[in-house]
XYZ file of C-alpha atoms in Angstrom:
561
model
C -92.018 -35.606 -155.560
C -88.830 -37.729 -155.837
C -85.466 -36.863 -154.987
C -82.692 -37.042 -152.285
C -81.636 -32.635 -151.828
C -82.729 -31.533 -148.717
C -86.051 -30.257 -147.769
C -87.071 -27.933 -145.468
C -90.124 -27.857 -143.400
C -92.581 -25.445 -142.261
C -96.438 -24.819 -142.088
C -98.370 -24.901 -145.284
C -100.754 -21.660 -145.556
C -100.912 -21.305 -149.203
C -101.694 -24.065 -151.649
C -99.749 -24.661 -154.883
C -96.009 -24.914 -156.067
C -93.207 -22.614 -157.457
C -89.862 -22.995 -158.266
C -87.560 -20.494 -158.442
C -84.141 -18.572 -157.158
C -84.446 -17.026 -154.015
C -84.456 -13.489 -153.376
C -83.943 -11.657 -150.047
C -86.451 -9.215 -148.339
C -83.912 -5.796 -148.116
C -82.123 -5.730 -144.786
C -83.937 -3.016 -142.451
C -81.499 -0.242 -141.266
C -80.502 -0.321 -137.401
C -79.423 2.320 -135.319
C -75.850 3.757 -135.596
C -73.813 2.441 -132.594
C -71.805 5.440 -132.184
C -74.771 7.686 -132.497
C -74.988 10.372 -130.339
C -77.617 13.249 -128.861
C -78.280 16.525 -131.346
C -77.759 19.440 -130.144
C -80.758 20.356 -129.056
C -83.659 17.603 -127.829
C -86.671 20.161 -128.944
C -85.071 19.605 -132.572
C -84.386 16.196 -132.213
C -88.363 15.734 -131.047
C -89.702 17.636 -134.111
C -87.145 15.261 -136.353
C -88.324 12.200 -135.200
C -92.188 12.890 -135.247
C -91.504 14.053 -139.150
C -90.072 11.070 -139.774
C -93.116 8.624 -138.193
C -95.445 11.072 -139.960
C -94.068 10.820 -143.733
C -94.053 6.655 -143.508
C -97.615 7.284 -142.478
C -98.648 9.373 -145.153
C -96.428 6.894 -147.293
C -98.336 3.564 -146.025
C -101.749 6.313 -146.831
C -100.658 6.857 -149.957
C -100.141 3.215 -150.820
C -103.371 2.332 -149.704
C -105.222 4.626 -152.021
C -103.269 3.001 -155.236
C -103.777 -0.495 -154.341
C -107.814 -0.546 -152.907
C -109.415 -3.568 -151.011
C -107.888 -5.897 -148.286
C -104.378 -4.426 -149.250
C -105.511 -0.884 -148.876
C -107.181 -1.537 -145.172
C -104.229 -3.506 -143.853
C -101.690 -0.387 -145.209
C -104.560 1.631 -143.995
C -104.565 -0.214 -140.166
C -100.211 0.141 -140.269
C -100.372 3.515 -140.844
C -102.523 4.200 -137.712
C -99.542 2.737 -136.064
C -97.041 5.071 -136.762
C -99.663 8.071 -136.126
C -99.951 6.052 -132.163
C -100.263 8.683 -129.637
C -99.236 6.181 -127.196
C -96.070 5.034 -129.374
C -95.337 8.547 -129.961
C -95.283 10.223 -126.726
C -92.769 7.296 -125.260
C -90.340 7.955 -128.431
C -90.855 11.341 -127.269
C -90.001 10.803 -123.532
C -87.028 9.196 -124.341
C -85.578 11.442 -126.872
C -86.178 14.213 -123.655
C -84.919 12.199 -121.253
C -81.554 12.162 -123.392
C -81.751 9.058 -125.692
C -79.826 9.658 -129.032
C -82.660 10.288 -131.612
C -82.328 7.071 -133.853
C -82.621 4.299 -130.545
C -85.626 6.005 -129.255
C -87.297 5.368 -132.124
C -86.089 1.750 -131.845
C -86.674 1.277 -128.103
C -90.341 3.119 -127.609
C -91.318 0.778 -130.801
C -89.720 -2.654 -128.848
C -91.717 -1.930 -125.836
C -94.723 -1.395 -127.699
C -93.741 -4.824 -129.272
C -93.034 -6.962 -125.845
C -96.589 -5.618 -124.826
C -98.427 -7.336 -127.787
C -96.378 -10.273 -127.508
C -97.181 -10.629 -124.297
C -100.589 -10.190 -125.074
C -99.831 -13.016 -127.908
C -102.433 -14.169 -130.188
C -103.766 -12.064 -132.667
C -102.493 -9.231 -131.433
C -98.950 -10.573 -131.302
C -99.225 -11.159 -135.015
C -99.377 -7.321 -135.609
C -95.427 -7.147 -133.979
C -94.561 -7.479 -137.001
C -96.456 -4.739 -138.243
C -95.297 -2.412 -135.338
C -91.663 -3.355 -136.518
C -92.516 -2.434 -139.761
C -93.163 1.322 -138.815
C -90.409 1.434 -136.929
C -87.668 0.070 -139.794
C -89.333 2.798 -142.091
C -88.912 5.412 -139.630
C -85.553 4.972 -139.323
C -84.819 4.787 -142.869
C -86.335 8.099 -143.052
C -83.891 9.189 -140.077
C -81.226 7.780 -141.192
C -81.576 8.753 -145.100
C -81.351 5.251 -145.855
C -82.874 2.738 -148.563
C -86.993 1.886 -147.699
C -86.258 -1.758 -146.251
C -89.040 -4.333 -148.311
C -89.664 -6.292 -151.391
C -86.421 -6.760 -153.940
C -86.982 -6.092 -157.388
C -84.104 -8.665 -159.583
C -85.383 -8.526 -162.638
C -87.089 -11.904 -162.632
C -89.396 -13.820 -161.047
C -88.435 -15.059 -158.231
C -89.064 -16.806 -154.372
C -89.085 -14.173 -151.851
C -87.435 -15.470 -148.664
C -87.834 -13.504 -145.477
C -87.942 -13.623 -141.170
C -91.060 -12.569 -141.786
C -93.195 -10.233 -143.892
C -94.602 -7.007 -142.742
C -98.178 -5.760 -144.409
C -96.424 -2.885 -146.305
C -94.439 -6.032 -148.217
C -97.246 -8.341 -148.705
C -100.242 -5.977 -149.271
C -97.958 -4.769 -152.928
C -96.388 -8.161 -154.263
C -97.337 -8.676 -157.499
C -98.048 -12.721 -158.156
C -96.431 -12.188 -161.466
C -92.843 -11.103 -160.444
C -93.313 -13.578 -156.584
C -93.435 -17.123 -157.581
C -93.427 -18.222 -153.662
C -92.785 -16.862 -150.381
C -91.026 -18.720 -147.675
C -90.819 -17.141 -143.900
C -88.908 -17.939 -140.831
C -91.905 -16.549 -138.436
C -95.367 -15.685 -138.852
C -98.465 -17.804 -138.528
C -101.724 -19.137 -140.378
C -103.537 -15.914 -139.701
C -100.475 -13.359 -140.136
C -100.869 -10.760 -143.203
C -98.704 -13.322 -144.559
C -101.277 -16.244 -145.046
C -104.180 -13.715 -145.422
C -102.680 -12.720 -148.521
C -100.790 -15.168 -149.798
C -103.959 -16.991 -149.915
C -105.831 -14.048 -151.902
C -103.088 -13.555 -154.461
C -102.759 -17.102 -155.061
C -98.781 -17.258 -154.249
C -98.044 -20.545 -152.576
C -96.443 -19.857 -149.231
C -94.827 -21.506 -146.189
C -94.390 -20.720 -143.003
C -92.671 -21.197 -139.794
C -90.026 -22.526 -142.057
C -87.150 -21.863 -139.174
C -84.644 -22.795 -141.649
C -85.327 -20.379 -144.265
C -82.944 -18.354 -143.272
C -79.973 -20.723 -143.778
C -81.286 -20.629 -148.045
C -78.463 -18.618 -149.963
C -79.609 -15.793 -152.369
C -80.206 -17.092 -155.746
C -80.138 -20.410 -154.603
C -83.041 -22.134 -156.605
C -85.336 -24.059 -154.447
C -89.122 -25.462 -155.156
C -92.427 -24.188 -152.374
C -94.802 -26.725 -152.006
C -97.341 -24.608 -150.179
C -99.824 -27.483 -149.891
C -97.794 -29.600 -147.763
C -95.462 -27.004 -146.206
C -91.988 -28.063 -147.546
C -89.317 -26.247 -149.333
C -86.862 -28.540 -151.816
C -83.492 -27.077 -151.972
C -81.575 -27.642 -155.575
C -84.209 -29.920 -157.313
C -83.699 -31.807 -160.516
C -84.919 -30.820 -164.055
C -87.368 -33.550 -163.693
C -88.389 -32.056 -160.121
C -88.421 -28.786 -161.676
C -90.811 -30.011 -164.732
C -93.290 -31.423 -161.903
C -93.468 -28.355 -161.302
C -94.460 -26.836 -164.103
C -96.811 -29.521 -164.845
C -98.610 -29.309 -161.338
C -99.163 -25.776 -161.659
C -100.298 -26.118 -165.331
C -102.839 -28.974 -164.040
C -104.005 -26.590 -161.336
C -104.793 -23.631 -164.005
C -106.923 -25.727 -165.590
C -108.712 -26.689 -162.919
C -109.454 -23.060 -161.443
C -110.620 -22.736 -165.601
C -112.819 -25.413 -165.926
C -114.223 -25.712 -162.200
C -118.010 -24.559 -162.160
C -121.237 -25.023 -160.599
C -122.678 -26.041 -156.901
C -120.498 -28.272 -155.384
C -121.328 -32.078 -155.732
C -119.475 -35.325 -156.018
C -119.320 -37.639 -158.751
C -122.590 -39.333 -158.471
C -124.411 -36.153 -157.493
C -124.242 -35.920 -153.785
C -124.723 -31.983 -153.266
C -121.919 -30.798 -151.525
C -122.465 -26.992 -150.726
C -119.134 -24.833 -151.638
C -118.887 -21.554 -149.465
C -116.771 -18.972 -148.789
C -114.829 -17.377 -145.247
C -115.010 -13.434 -144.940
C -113.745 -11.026 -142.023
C -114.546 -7.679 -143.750
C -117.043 -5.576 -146.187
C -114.368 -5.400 -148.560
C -113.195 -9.335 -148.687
C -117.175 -9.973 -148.944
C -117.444 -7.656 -152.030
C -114.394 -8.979 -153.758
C -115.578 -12.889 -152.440
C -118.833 -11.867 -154.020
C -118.079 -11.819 -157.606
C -116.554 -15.605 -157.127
C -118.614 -18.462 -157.719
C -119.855 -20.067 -154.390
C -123.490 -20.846 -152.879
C -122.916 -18.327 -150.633
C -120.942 -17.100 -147.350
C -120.771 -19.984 -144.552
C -118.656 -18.280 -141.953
C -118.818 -14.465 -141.536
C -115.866 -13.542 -139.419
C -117.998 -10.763 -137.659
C -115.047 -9.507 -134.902
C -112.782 -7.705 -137.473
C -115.780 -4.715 -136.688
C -115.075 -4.885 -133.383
C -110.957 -4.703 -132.801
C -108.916 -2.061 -131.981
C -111.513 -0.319 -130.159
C -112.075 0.604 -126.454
C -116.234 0.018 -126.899
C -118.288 -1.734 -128.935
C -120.072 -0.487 -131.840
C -123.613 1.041 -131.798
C -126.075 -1.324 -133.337
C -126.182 1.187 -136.378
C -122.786 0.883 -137.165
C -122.835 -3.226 -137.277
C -126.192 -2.364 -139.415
C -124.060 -1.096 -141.691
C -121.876 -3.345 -142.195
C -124.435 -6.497 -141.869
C -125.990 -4.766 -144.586
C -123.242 -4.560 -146.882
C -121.875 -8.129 -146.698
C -125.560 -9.225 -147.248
C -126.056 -7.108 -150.319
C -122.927 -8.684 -151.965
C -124.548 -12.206 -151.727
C -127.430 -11.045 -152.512
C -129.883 -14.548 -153.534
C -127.093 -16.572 -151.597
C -126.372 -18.053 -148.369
C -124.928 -15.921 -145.255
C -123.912 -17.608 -142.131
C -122.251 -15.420 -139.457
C -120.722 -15.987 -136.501
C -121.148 -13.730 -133.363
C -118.698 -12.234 -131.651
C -115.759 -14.773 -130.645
C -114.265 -12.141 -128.570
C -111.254 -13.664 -126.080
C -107.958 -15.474 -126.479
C -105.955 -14.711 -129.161
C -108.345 -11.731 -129.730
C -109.144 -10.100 -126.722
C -111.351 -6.604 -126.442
C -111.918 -4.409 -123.341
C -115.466 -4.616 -122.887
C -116.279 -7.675 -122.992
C -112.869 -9.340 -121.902
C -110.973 -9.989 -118.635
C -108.026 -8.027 -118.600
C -105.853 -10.707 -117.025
C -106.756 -14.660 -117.202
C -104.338 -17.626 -115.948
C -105.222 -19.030 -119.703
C -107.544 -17.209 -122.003
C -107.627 -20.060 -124.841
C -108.840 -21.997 -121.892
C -111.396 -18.867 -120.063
C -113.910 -16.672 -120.938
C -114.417 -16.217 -124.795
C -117.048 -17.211 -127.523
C -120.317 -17.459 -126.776
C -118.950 -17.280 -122.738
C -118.627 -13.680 -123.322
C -122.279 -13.285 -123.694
C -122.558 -13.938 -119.278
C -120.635 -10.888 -118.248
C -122.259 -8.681 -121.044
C -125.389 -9.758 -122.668
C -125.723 -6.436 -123.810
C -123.076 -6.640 -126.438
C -124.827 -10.108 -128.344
C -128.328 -8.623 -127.985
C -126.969 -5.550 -129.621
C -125.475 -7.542 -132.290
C -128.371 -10.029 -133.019
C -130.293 -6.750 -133.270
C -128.381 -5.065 -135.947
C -128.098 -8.601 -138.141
C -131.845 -9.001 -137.663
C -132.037 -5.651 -139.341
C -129.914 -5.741 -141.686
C -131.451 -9.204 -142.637
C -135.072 -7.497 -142.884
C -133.527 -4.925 -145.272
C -131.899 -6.549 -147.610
C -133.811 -10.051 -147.675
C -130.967 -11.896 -147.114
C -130.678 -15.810 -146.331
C -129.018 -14.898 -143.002
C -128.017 -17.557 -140.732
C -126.425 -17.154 -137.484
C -124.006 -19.067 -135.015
C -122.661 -18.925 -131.955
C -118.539 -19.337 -131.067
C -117.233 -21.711 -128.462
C -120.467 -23.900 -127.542
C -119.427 -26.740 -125.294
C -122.786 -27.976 -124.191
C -126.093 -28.772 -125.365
C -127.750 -26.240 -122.471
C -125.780 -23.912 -124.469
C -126.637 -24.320 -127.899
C -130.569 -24.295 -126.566
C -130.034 -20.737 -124.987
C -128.320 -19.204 -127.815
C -130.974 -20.347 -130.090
C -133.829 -19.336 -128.081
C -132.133 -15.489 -128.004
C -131.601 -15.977 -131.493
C -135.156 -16.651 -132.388
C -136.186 -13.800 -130.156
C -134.519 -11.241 -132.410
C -136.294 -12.871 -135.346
C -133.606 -15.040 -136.671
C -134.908 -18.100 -137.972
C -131.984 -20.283 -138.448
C -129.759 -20.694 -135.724
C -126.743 -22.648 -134.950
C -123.590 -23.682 -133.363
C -119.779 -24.157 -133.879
C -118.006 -27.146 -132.526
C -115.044 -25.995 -131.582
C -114.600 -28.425 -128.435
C -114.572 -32.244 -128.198
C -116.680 -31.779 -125.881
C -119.372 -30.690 -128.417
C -118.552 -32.951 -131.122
C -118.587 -36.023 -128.552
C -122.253 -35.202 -127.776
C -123.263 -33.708 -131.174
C -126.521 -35.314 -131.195
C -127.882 -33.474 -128.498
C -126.115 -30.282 -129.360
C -128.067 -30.633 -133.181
C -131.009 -31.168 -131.189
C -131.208 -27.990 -130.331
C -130.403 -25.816 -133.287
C -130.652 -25.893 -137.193
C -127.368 -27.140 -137.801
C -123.574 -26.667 -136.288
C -120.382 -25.683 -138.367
C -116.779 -27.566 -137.388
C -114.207 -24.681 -136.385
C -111.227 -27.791 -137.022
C -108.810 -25.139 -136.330
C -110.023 -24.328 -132.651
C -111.231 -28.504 -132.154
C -107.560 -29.285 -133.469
C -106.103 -27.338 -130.488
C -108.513 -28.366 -127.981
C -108.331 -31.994 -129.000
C -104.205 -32.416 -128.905
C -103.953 -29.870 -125.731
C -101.859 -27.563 -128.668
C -101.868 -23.662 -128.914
C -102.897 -23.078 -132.421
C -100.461 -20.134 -131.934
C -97.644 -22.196 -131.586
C -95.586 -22.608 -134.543
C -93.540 -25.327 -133.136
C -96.368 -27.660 -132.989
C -97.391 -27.327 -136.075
C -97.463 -31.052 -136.411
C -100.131 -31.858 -133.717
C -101.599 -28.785 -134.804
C -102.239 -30.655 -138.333
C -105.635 -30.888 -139.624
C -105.478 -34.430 -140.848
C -105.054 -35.882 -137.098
C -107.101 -39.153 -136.961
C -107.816 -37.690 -133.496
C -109.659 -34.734 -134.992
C -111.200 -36.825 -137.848
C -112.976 -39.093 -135.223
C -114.473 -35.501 -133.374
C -115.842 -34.787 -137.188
C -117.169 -38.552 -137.392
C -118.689 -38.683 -134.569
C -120.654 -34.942 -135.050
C -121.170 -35.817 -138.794
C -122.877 -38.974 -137.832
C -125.304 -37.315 -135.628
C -126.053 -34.916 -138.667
C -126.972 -37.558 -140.820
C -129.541 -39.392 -137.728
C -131.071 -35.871 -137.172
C -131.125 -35.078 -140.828
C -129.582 -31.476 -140.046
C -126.533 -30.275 -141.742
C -122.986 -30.261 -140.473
C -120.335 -27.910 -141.956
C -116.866 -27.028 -142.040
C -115.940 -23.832 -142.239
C -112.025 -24.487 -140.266
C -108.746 -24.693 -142.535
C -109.449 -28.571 -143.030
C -112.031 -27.512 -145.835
C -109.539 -25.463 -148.489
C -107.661 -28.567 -148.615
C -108.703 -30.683 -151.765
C -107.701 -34.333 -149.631
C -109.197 -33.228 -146.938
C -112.070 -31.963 -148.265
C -112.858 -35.604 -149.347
C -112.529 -37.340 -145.853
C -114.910 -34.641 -144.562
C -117.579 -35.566 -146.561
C -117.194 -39.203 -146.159
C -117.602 -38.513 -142.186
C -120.885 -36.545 -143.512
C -119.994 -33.451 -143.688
C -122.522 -31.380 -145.831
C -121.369 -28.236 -146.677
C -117.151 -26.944 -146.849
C -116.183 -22.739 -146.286
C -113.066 -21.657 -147.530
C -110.742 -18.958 -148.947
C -112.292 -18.059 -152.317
C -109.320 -18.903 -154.094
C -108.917 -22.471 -152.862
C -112.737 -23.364 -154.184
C -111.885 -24.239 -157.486
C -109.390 -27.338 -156.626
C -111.790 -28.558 -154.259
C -115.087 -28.607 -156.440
C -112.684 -30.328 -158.614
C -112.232 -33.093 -156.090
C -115.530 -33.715 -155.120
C -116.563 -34.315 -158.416
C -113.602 -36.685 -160.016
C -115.462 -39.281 -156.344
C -118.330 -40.306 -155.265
C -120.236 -40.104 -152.400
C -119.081 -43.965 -151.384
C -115.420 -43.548 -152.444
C -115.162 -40.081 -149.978
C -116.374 -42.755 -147.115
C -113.641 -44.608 -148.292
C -111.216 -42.285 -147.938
C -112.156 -41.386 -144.208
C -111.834 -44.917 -143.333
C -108.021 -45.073 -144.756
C -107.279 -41.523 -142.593
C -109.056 -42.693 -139.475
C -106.859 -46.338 -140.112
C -103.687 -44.303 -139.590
C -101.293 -43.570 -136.630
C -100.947 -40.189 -137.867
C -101.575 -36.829 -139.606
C -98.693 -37.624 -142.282
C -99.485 -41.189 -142.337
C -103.463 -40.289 -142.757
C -102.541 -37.757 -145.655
C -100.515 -39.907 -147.553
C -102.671 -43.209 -147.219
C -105.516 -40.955 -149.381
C -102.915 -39.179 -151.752
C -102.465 -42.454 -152.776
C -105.753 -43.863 -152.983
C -107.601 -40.553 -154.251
C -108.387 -39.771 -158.108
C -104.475 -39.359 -159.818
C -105.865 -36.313 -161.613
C -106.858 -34.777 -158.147
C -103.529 -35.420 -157.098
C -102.020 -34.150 -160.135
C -103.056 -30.516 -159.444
C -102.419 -30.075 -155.775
């Protein structure tokens, strides 16, 4: 896009464009600075704890008009504000003579320091936590519900960042784009930006300098916000997003490229209810099933019937099709009591993945139990893999424990250089191994994937990365076994290309960004995707690597990105 205005930068975590005037989330309420005690802290208790418990039966209430992932993230924030633990140190303080309204605000802050402390995943639900809390003290305070503006018109909602009681209602008709300050690419934020098709960035630490009504442009697909833009600017606009429409309308049928090269299109899921809903779109199947959403939040782990369940479920919705799951990646960014250290000098670094499996081996036989069941019951193509393999030793065991539960295809993820360095002996020992590029990414530039500020090293398109998915994609196509993708590198159209030109064989992505990519892979062929790897391995750089293919890739590709 031409043009000299100034452009803001941020991470990408929703494809598409949108122009529009800016809009403001609504200001949350803060606690009176002259407030003082009531008259009586018995009172004052029973105040407060009616105030946490009508935004919980609020958040309840939502949840059971809007169904699906919306309704279990309201669900999941309203468990927050009914805390026992958050509640009985709102309580203490209020008793120990707080003023009413900065109790509420300082129990909920040290609830907050411990999850950011904790970081990770569970740092990404501060903003959640925050969420109750600004509620609760509208309540107290008989103030305005802080959240989503309503100005009459479309619009681009600019915010610090989005709690899941804003994001799990937006309606893609009135919010053109969203633009945040914080969050991360697996907030609420990104999670359903992605689903409702809204194109969103990111990180963006200078969205809070844009001015209401301001009219600015969100390129979600590379992560940049274009203050005042032209008519002409504005009209590529319009013409990108009619280009994509199309696409999404006309894109059908297994994933191949131009000259027939079968390409297989999958989708991610976390959840029963993201399967059913991924379910009804057209893909060949499921190729990474997310399976530690059933086991956070929780002080055990659940019985083997209760992860039949749920096996059973996800399988039924693809019924005929393709399931790959991953076992538990417990550790990190998502860390669970019982099979966790409490305390590690550097969990991204420690025990996690398939490492968990050593200190409880009890927890993964339980699991491959339940998915061999549910497998048996509903006839499913069920393939499993295992998180966090670094060595060929590795991949052999989990196989062999695999196959003893009566799984018949097994596999790997190579999340490690080390792994993708010596992918040929890895694949030797399994069925086939899936690229987690978000994990290899961090591994391979020494970057916490957590860390918004290094978002650039943190970029998918490094040629650093792309010669860990050459060099594993190669040793696919020696051993004749299939490499996937099933990382953030696969949703991008671009990128999608390069992988398959390393020899990538199969790509797993949000449902919604499947369209634009089967759209790619059939305007090349097989030799013109090998192509484009060699121009993005040629470069210095992610941005250099990006834009050598943009401009060497299919203009109507291009056209609807």
């Amino acid at each position: 896009m031409a043009g000299g205005r100034a452009r803001l930068t941020g991470l990408g975590v929703s494809a598409g464009t949108a122009a529009g005037p800016v809009a403001r989330l609504g200001e949350a309420p803060r606690p009176p600075a002259d407030e003082v005690n009531g008259p009586d802290p018995a009172t004052e208790v029973v105040r407060a704890e009616k105030a946490f418990t009508a935004v919980a039966e609020d958040l309840e209430a939502r949840a059971a008009s809007v169904g699906g992932e919306s309704a279990q993230i309201l669900t999941a924030t309203a468990m927050l504000a009914r805390d026992p633990g958050l509640w009985a140190s709102v309580k203490g303080l209020i008793t120990s003579g707080t003023p009413t309204a900065h109790a509420v605000d300082q129990g909920v802050e040290g609830f907050c320091t411990m999850l950011e402390q904790v970081g990770g995943y569970m740092g990404e639900r501060v903003a959640d936590l925050r969420d109750v809390r600004d509620r609760t003290l509208a309540v107290l305070l008989e103030r305005p519900m802080p959240g989503v503006p309503h100005p009459g018109q479309p619009y681009v909602l600019v915010a610090d960042d989005l709690a899941p009681a804003d994001t799990a209602t937006l309606d893609p008709g009135e919010v053109l784009g969203i633009v945040t300050a914080g969050g991360g690419p697996t907030s609420h934020t990104a999670i359903l930006a992605k689903s409702l098709g809204i194109p969103a960035v990111v990180r963006c630490g200078d969205a809070r300098t844009l001015a209401e009504g301001a009219t600015v442009v969100v390129d979600g697909s590379r992560g940049e916000v274009l203050l005042d833009p032209t008519a002409d600017e504005l009209d590529d606009v319009v013409r990108r997003r009619e280009a994509r429409a199309a696409v999404a309308a006309a894109s059908t049928g297994p994933g191949r490229t131009a000259d027939g090269h079968p390409v297989a299109l999958l989708v991610n899921v976390g959840t029963v209810e993201q399967a059913r809903a991924a379910g009804a779109v057209e893909s060949e199947g499921v190729g990474l099933f997310r399976t530690e959403f059933l086991f956070l939040d929780r002080r055990t782990a659940p019985t083997v019937e209760e992860q039949v369940a749920s096996y059973t479920a996800v399988f039924e919705a693809f019924a005929g099709r393709r399931v790959v799951l991953r076992t538990l990646d417990a550790g990190a960014d998502k860390p669970m009591p019982f099979v966790t250290l409490s305390e590690e000098p550097n969990p991204a670094l420690g025990v996690r993945g398939l490492r968990t499996a050593q200190r409880s081996p009890e927890v993964l036989a339980d699991q491959l139990t339940a998915v061999a069941r549910a497998a048996e019951q509903t006839g499913a193509d069920v393939r499993v893999m295992a998180p966090m393999v670094a060595t060929p030793a590795e991949a052999v065991g989990f196989a062999a424990l695999a196959r003893e539960h009566g799984i018949g295809t097994v596999g790997v993820m190579v999340e490690v250089p080390a792994a993708a360095l010596r992918a040929r002996a890895v694949l030797a020992g399994v069925d086939f191994v899936s690229l987690g590029t978000n994990d290899l990414t961090q591994y391979a530039m020494a970057a916490d994937r957590e860390a918004g500020d290094l978002a650039e090293l943190l970029d998918p398109w490094q040629p650093a990365l792309l010669d860990l998915v050459a060099s594993t994609g190669a040793a696919g196509e020696e051993l004749g076994k299939p490499v996937g993708v099933c990382g953030e590198a696969a949703s991008d159209p671009l990128l999608a290309l390069v992988l398959v030109g390393l020899g990538v064989s199969s790509l797993s992505m949000a449902p919604g960004a499947l369209p634009a990519v089967r759209h790619a892979l059939g305007a090349h062929t097989r030799e013109q995707c090998r192509e484009l790897a060699r121009l993005a391995r040629a470069a210095d750089d992610a941005a250099g690597a990006k834009e050598a293919v943009r401009a060497a890739a299919a203009p109507e590709v291009v056209a609807a990105l």
